[in-house]
Coordinates of C-alpha atoms in Angstrom, one line a residue:
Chain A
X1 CA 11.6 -34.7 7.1
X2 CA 14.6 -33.0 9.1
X3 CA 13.9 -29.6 10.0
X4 CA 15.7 -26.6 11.2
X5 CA 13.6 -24.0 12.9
X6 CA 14.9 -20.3 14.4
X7 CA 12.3 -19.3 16.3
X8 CA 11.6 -15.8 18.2
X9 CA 12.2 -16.5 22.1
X10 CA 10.9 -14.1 24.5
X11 CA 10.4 -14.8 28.1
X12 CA 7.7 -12.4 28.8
X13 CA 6.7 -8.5 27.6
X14 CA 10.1 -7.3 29.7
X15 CA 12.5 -9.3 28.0
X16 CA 14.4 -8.4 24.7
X17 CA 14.1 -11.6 22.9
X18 CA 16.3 -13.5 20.5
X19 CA 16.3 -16.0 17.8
X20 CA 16.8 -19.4 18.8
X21 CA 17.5 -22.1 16.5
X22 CA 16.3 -26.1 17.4
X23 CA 16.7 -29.0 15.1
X24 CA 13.2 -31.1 14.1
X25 CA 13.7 -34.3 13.0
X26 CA 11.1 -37.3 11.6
X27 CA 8.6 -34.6 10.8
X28 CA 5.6 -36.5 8.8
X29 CA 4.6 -34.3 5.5
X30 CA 1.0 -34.7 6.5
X31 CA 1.4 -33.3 9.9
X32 CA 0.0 -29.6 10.6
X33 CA 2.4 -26.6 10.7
X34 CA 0.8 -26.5 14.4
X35 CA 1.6 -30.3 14.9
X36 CA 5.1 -30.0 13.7
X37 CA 5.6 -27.5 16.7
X38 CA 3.9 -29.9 19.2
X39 CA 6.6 -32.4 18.2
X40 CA 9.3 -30.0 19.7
X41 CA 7.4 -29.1 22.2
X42 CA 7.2 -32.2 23.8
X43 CA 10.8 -33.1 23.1
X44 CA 11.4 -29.8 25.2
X45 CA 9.7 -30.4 27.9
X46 CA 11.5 -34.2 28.0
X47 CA 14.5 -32.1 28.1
X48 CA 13.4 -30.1 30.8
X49 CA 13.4 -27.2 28.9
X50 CA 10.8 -24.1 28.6
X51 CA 8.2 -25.2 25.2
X52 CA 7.9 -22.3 22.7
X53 CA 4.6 -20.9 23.5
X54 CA 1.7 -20.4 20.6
X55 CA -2.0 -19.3 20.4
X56 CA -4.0 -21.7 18.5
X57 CA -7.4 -23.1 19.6
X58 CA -9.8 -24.4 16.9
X59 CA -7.1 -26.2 14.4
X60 CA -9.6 -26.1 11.6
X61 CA -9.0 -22.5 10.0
X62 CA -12.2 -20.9 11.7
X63 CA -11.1 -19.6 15.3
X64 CA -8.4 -17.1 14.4
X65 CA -6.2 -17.8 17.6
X66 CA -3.1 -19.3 15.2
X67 CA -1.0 -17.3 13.5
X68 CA 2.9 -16.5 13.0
X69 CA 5.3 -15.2 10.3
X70 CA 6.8 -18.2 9.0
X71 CA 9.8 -17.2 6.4
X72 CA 8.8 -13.4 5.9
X73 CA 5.2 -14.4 5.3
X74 CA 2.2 -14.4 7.6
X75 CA 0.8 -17.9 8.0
X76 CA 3.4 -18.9 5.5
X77 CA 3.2 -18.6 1.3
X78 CA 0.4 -20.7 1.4
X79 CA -3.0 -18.4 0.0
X80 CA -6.1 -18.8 1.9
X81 CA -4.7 -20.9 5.2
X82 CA -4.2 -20.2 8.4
X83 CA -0.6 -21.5 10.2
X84 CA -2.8 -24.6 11.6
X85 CA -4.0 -25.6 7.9
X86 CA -0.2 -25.3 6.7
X87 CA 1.0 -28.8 5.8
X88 CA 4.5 -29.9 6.3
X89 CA 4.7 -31.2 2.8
X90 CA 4.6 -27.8 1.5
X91 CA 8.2 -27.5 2.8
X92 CA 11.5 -29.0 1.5
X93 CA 13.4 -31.7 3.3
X94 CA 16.4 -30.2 5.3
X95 CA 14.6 -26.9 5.0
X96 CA 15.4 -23.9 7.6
X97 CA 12.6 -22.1 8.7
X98 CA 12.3 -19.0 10.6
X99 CA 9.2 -18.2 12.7
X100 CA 8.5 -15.0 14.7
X101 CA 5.5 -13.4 16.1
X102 CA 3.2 -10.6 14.4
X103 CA 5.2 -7.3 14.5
X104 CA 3.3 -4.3 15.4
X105 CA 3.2 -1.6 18.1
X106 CA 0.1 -2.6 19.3
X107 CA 0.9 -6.1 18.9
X108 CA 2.6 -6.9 22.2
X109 CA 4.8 -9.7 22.2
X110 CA 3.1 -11.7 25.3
X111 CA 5.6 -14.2 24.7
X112 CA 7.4 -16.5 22.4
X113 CA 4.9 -16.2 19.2
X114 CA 2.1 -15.3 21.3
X115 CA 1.0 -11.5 20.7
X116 CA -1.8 -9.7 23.0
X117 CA -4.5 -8.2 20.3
X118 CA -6.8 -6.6 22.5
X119 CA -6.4 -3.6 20.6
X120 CA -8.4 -5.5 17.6
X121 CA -11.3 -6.3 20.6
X122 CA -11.1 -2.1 21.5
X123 CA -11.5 -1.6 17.7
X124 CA -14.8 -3.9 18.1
X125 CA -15.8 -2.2 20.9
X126 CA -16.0 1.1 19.2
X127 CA -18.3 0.3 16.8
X128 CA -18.7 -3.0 15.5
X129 CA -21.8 -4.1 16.6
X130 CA -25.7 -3.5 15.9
X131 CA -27.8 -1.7 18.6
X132 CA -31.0 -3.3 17.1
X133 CA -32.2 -6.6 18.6
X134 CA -31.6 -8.8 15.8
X135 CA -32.4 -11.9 17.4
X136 CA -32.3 -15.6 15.7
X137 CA -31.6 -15.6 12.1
X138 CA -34.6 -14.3 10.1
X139 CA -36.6 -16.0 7.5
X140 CA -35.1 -15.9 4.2
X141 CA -37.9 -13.8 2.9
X142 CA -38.4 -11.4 5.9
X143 CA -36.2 -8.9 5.1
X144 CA -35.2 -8.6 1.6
X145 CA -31.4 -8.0 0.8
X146 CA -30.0 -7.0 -2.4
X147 CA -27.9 -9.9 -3.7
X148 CA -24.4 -7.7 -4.2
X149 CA -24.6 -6.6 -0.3
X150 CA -25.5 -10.1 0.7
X151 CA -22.2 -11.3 -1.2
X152 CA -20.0 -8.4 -0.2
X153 CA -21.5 -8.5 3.5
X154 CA -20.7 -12.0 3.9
X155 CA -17.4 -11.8 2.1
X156 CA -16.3 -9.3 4.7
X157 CA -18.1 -11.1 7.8
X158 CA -15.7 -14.1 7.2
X159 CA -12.8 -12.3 8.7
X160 CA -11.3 -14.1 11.6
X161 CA -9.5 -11.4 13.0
X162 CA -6.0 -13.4 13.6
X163 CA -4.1 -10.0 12.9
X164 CA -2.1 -11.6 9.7
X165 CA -3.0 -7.9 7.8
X166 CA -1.7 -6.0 10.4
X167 CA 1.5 -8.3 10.2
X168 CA 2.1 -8.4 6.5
X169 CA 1.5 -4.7 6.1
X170 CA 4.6 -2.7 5.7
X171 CA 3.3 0.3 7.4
X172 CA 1.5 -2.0 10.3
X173 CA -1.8 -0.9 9.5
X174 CA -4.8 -2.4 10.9
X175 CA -6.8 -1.0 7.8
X176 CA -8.3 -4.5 6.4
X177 CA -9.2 -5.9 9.9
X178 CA -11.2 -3.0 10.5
X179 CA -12.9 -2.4 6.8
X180 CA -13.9 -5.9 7.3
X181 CA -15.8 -5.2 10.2
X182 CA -17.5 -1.8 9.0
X183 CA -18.3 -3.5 5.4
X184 CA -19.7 -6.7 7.0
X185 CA -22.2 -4.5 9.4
X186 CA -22.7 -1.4 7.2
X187 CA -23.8 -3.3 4.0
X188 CA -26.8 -4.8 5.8
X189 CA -30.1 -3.6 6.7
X190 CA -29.8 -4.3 10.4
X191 CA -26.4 -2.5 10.4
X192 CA -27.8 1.1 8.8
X193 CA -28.8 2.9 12.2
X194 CA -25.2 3.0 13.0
X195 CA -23.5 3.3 9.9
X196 CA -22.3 6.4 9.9
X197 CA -21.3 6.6 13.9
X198 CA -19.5 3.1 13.2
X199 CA -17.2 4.2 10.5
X200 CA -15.6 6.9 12.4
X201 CA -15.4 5.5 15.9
X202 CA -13.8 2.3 14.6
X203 CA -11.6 4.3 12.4
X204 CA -10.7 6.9 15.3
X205 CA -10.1 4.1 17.3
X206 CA -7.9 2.1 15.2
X207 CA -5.6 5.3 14.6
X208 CA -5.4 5.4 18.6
X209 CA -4.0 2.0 18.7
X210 CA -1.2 3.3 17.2
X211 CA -1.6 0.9 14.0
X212 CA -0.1 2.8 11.1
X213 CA -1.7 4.5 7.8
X214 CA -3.1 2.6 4.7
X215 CA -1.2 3.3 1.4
X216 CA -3.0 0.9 -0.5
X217 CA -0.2 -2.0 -1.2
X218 CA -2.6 -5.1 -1.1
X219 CA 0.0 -7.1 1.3
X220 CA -3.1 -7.3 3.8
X221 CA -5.6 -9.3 1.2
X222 CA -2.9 -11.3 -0.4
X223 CA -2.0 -12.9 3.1
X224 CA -5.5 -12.9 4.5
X225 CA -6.7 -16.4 5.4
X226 CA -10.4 -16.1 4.4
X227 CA -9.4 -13.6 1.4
X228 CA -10.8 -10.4 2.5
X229 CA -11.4 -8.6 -0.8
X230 CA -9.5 -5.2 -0.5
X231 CA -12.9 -3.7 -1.8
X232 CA -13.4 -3.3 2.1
X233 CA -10.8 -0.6 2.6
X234 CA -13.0 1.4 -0.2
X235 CA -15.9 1.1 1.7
X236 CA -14.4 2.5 4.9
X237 CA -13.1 5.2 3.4
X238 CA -16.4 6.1 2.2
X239 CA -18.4 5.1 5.2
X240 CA -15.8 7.6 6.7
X241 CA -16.0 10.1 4.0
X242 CA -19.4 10.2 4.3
X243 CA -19.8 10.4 8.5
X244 CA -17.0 12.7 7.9
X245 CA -19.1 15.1 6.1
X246 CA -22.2 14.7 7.7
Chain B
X1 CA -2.1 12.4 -0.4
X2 CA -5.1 11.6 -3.1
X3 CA -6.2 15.5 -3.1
X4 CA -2.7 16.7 -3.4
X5 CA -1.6 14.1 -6.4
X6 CA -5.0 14.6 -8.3
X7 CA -4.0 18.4 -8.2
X8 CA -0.5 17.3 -9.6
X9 CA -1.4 15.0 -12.3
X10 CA -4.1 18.0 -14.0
X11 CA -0.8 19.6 -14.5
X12 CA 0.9 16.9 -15.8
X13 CA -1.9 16.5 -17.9
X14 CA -1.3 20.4 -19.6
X15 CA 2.0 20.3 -19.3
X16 CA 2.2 17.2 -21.4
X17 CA -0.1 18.3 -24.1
X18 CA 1.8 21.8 -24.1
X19 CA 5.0 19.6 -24.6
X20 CA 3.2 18.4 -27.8
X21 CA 3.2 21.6 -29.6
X22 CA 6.9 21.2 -29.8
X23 CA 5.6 19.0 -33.0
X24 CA 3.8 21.8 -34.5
X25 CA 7.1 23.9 -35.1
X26 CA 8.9 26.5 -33.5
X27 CA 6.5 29.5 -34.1
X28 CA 3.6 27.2 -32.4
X29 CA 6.0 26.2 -29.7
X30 CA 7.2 29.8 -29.0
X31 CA 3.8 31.1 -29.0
X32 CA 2.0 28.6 -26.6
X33 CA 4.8 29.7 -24.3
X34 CA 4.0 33.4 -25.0
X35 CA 0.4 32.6 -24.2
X36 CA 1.1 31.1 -20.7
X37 CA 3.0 34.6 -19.6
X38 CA -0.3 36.4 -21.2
X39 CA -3.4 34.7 -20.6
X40 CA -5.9 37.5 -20.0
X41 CA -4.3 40.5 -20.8
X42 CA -4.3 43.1 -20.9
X43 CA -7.3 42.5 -18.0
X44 CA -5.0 41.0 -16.4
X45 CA -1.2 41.1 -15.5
X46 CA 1.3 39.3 -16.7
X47 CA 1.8 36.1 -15.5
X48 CA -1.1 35.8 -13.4
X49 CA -2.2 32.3 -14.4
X50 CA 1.5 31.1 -14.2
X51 CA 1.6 32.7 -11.0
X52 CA -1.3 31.0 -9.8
X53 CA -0.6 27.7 -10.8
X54 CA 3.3 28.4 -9.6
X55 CA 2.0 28.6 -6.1
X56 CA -0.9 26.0 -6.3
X57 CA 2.3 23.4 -7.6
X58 CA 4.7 24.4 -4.2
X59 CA 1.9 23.8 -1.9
X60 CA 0.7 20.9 -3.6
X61 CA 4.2 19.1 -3.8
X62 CA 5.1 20.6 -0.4
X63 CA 1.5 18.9 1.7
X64 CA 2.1 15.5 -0.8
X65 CA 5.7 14.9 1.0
X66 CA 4.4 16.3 3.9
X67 CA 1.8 13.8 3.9
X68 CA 4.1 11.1 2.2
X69 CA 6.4 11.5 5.7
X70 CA 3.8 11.2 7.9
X71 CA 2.6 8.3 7.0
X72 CA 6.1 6.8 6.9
X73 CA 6.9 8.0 10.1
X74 CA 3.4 6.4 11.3
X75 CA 4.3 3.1 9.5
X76 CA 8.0 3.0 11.5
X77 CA 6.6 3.6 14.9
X78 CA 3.9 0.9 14.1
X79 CA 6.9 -1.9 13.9
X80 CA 9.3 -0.8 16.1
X81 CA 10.8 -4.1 16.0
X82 CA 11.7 -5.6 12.6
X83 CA 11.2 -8.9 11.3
X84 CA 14.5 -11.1 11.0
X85 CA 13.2 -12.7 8.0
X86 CA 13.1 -10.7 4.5
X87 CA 9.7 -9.9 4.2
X88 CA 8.4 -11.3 1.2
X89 CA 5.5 -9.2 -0.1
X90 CA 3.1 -11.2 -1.4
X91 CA 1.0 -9.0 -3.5
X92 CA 2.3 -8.3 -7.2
X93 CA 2.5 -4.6 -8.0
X94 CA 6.4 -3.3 -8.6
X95 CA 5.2 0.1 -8.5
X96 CA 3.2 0.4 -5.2
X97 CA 7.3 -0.4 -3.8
X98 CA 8.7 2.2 -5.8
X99 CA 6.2 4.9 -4.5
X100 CA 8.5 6.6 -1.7
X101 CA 11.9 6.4 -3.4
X102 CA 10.5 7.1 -6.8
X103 CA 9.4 10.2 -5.2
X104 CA 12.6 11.3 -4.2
X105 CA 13.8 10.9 -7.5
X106 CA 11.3 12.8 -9.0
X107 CA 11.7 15.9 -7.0
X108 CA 15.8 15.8 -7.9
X109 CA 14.6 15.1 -11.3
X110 CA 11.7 18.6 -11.0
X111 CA 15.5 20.3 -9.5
X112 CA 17.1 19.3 -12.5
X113 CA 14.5 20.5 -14.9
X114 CA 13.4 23.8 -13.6
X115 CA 17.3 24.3 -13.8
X116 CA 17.3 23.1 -17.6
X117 CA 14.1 24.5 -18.7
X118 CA 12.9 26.9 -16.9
X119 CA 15.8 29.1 -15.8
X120 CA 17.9 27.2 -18.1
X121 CA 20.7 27.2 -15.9
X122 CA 22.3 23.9 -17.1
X123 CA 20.9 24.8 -20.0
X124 CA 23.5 24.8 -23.5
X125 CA 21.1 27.4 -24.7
X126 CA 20.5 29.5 -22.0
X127 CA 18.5 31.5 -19.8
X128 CA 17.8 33.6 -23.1
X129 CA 16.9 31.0 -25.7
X130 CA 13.8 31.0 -26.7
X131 CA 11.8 27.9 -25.1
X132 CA 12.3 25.6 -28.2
X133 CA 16.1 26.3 -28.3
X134 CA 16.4 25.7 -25.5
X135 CA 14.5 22.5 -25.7
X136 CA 16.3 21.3 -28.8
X137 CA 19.6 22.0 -27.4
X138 CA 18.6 20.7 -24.5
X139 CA 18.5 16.9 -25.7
X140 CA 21.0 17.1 -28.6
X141 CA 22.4 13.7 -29.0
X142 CA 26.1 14.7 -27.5
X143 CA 23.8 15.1 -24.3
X144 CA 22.4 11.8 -24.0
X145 CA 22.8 11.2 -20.3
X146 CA 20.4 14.4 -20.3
X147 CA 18.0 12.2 -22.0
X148 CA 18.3 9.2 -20.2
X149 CA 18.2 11.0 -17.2
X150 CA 14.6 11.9 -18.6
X151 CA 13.4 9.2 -19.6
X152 CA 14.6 7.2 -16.3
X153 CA 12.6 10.3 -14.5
X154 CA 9.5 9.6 -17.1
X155 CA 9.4 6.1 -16.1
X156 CA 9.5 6.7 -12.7
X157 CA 6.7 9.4 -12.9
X158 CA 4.7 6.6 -14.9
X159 CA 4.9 4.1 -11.8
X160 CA 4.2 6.8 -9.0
X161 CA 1.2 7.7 -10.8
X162 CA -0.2 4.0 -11.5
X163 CA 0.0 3.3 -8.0
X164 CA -0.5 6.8 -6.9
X165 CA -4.1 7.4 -9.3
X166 CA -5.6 3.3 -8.1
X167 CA -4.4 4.7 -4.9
X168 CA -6.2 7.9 -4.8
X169 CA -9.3 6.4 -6.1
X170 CA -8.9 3.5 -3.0
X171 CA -8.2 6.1 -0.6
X172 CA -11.6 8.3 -1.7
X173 CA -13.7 5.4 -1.2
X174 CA -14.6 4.6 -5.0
X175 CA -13.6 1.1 -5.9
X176 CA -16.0 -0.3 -3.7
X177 CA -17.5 -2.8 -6.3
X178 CA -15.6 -5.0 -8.8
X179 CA -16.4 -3.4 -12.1
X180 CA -16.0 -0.3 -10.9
X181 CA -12.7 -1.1 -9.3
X182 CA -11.6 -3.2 -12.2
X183 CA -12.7 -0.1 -14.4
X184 CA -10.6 2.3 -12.5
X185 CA -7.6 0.4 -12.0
X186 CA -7.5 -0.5 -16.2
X187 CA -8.0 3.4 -16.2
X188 CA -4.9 4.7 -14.1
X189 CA -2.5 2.1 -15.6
X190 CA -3.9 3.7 -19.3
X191 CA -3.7 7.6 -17.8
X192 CA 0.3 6.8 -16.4
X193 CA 1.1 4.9 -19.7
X194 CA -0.2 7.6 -21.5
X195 CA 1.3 10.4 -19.6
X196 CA 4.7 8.7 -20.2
X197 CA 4.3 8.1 -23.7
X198 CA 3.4 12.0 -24.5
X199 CA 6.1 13.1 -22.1
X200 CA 8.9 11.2 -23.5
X201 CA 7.9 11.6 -27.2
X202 CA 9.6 15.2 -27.6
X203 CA 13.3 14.3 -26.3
X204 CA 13.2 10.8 -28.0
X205 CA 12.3 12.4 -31.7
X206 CA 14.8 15.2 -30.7
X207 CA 17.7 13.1 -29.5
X208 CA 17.2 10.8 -32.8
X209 CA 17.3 14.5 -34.9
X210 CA 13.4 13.9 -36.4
X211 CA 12.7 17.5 -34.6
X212 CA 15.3 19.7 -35.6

């Protein structure tokens, strides 16, 4: 496959950036979206030129390090995959592609397609943990669960964090990231001391990050890797209701 | 936004079935808007409900596009820089995209019928016509672009208020669980479709001359 590529080139946070476009050929349909990059990497660095830089790590879908908006769409149109689980042969031969880095405010553009999200970690920090020593993973039948939580719960606790909600939203909201977090933690037994507390000190904090407000458009889930069910955002909102009114 | 809209659509919800009586005849018609100027009296003074709900509707309208510009203005200094690519949204849902334009459009379309109806301003009838004269010359079929104008409006009003009700119940924290979700979304799409339906039903069956 022969490739064109316009790429978002930024030297460093103090730079304006600009769109460069590079030419790919010999591209193998069963490489990785990831892979493909690699490719011009290293013909860039044979040319003596600067390699676009990327986060990635684990390559498998499970790290949450990857992640760029490839034509419009956050990890590409591809449901359910992160950029290093995108396949070549889901594009066309002679096919132009445009890559650039999550958008957001607090978002930095590091460089290239790399984006600093320690505002997600700050989010973390404010609340989404459990005070309890919970220790190795309990027998089965030590503490009893009811069977909806323990699906929801997990559902929610499969969230990555890569940041693709915050890019697909129109209004740069950090709502799903952070409803995934409170619903994973607040639906389990270990995670009721702090339920309460949680919900409005992750919520607090995510509105100090400067991410913007939820109105409900379901861009987040639709692009989500792991599928984060946009049931979450419901159950922040009342978590937050609730600690609200308390 | 959710507290402000809920407020909104109860009065839809009257005002719709009051539009209904239009079906009952003139004398029905005339009355029901009698009634409104009247409720309570002679305890209480004219107009007082109408008054009541006049100023409950300003401040309701006036904190939902307060609210609806925040969060705009919020969403544009979240991505101060813009993607060069089209975004390509991703989730299906024409109405959730029609939400803040759509709203403009229905406050010029409110402009345009408090002018018609209510003072009756760019009304054929009136200011002095009684409400069904007014509302019968109002849509007469030499006035169609009045209608469509309607209708266009009625639409419009049927798609803020799909996304607008699913929203409202998101935003409160009540579609935590599928059924429940799956229930309420079934339910706003059937409270906007049948908003629309009983809103548009009196200037269709006037324009096409079945009420006379």
């Amino acid at each position: 496959m022969n490739l064109t590529l316009k790429i978002w080139r930024q030297s460093g946070s103090s730079d304006k950036g600009r769109m460069v476009t590079y030419r790919v050929e010999d591209v193998s349909p069963d490489m990785s979206f990831l892979e493909m990059l690699d490719v011009l990497n290293e013909r860039l660095i044979l040319e003596g030129d600067d390699p676009v830089a990327f986060d990635h790590d684990c390559r498998e879908g499970i790290c949450g390090m990857c992640g760029m908006v490839i034509n419009g769409v956050a990890h590409g149109e591809q449901r359910a995959t992160t950029t290093c689980q995108l396949h070549m042969r889901h594009f066309e031969d002679g096919a132009v592609i445009t890559i650039e880095p999550w958008r957001a405010a607090p978002f930095p553009v590091i460089k290239d397609l790399v984006v600093d999200r320690s505002s997600f970690d700050r989010i973390i920090q404010a609340g989404g943990f459990v005070s309890v020593p919970a220790g190795s993973a309990p027998d089965a039948h030590a503490m009893p669960v009811p069977k909806e939580d323990a699906d929801a719960a997990f559902d929610a606790a499969t969230c990555i964090g890569c940041g693709a909600c915050v890019a697909a939203c129109p209004n740069g909201s950090a709502s799903l990231f952070t409803a995934a977090k409170i619903t994973h933690l607040g639906l389990l037994p270990q995670g009721q001391p702090e339920r309460d507390s949680r919900a409005r000190a992750m919520v607090e904090q995510m509105d100090a990050e400067g991410f913007g407000g939820c109105t409900n458009t379901g861009e987040c889930t639709a692009v989500c890797p792991k599928g984060i069910p946009f049931d979450t955002i419901a159950q922040m909102n009342a978590d937050y209701l609730r600690s609200a009114s308390s | 936004m959710a507290v402000t809209g809920a407020v909104l659509v109860l009065f839809l919800v009257g005002h719709m079935l009051g539009n209904l009586k239009i079906f009952l005849g003139a004398d029905s018609f005339n009355h029901y808007a009698d009634w409104l100027r009247t409720v309570g009296s002679p305890a209480l003074p004219d107009r007082t409900l109408l008054t009541i709900t006049e100023i409950a509707l300003v401040l309701a309208v006036a904190l939902h596009m307060w609210a609806a510009v925040s969060l705009a203005r919020r969403a544009a200094k979240a991505r101060p820089v813009k993607y060069a690519a089209k975004r390509k949204s991703q989730a299906s849902g024409y109405a959730t995209h029609t939400m803040r334009w759509g709203g403009v459009i229905i406050v010029l379309f409110v402009i345009w019928h408090l002018l018609d109806m209510t003072f009756g301003t760019v009304n054929p009838g009136g200011g002095d016509a009684t409400p069904y004269d007014r509302m019968i010359a109002g849509f007469q079929p030499g006035r169609w672009w009045v209608g469509l104008f309607y209708l266009v409006a009625m639409v419009m009003v049927g798609l803020h208020l799909r996304h607008g009700l699913w929203s409202a119940f998101q935003s409160l924290g009540l579609t935590r669980r599928p059924r429940v979700r799956n229930a309420l979304r079934v339910g706003a799409a059937v409270v906007s479709a049948v908003l629309v339906i009983g809103f548009v039903a009196a200037p269709v069956c006037i324009m096409i001359g079945v009420v006379k």
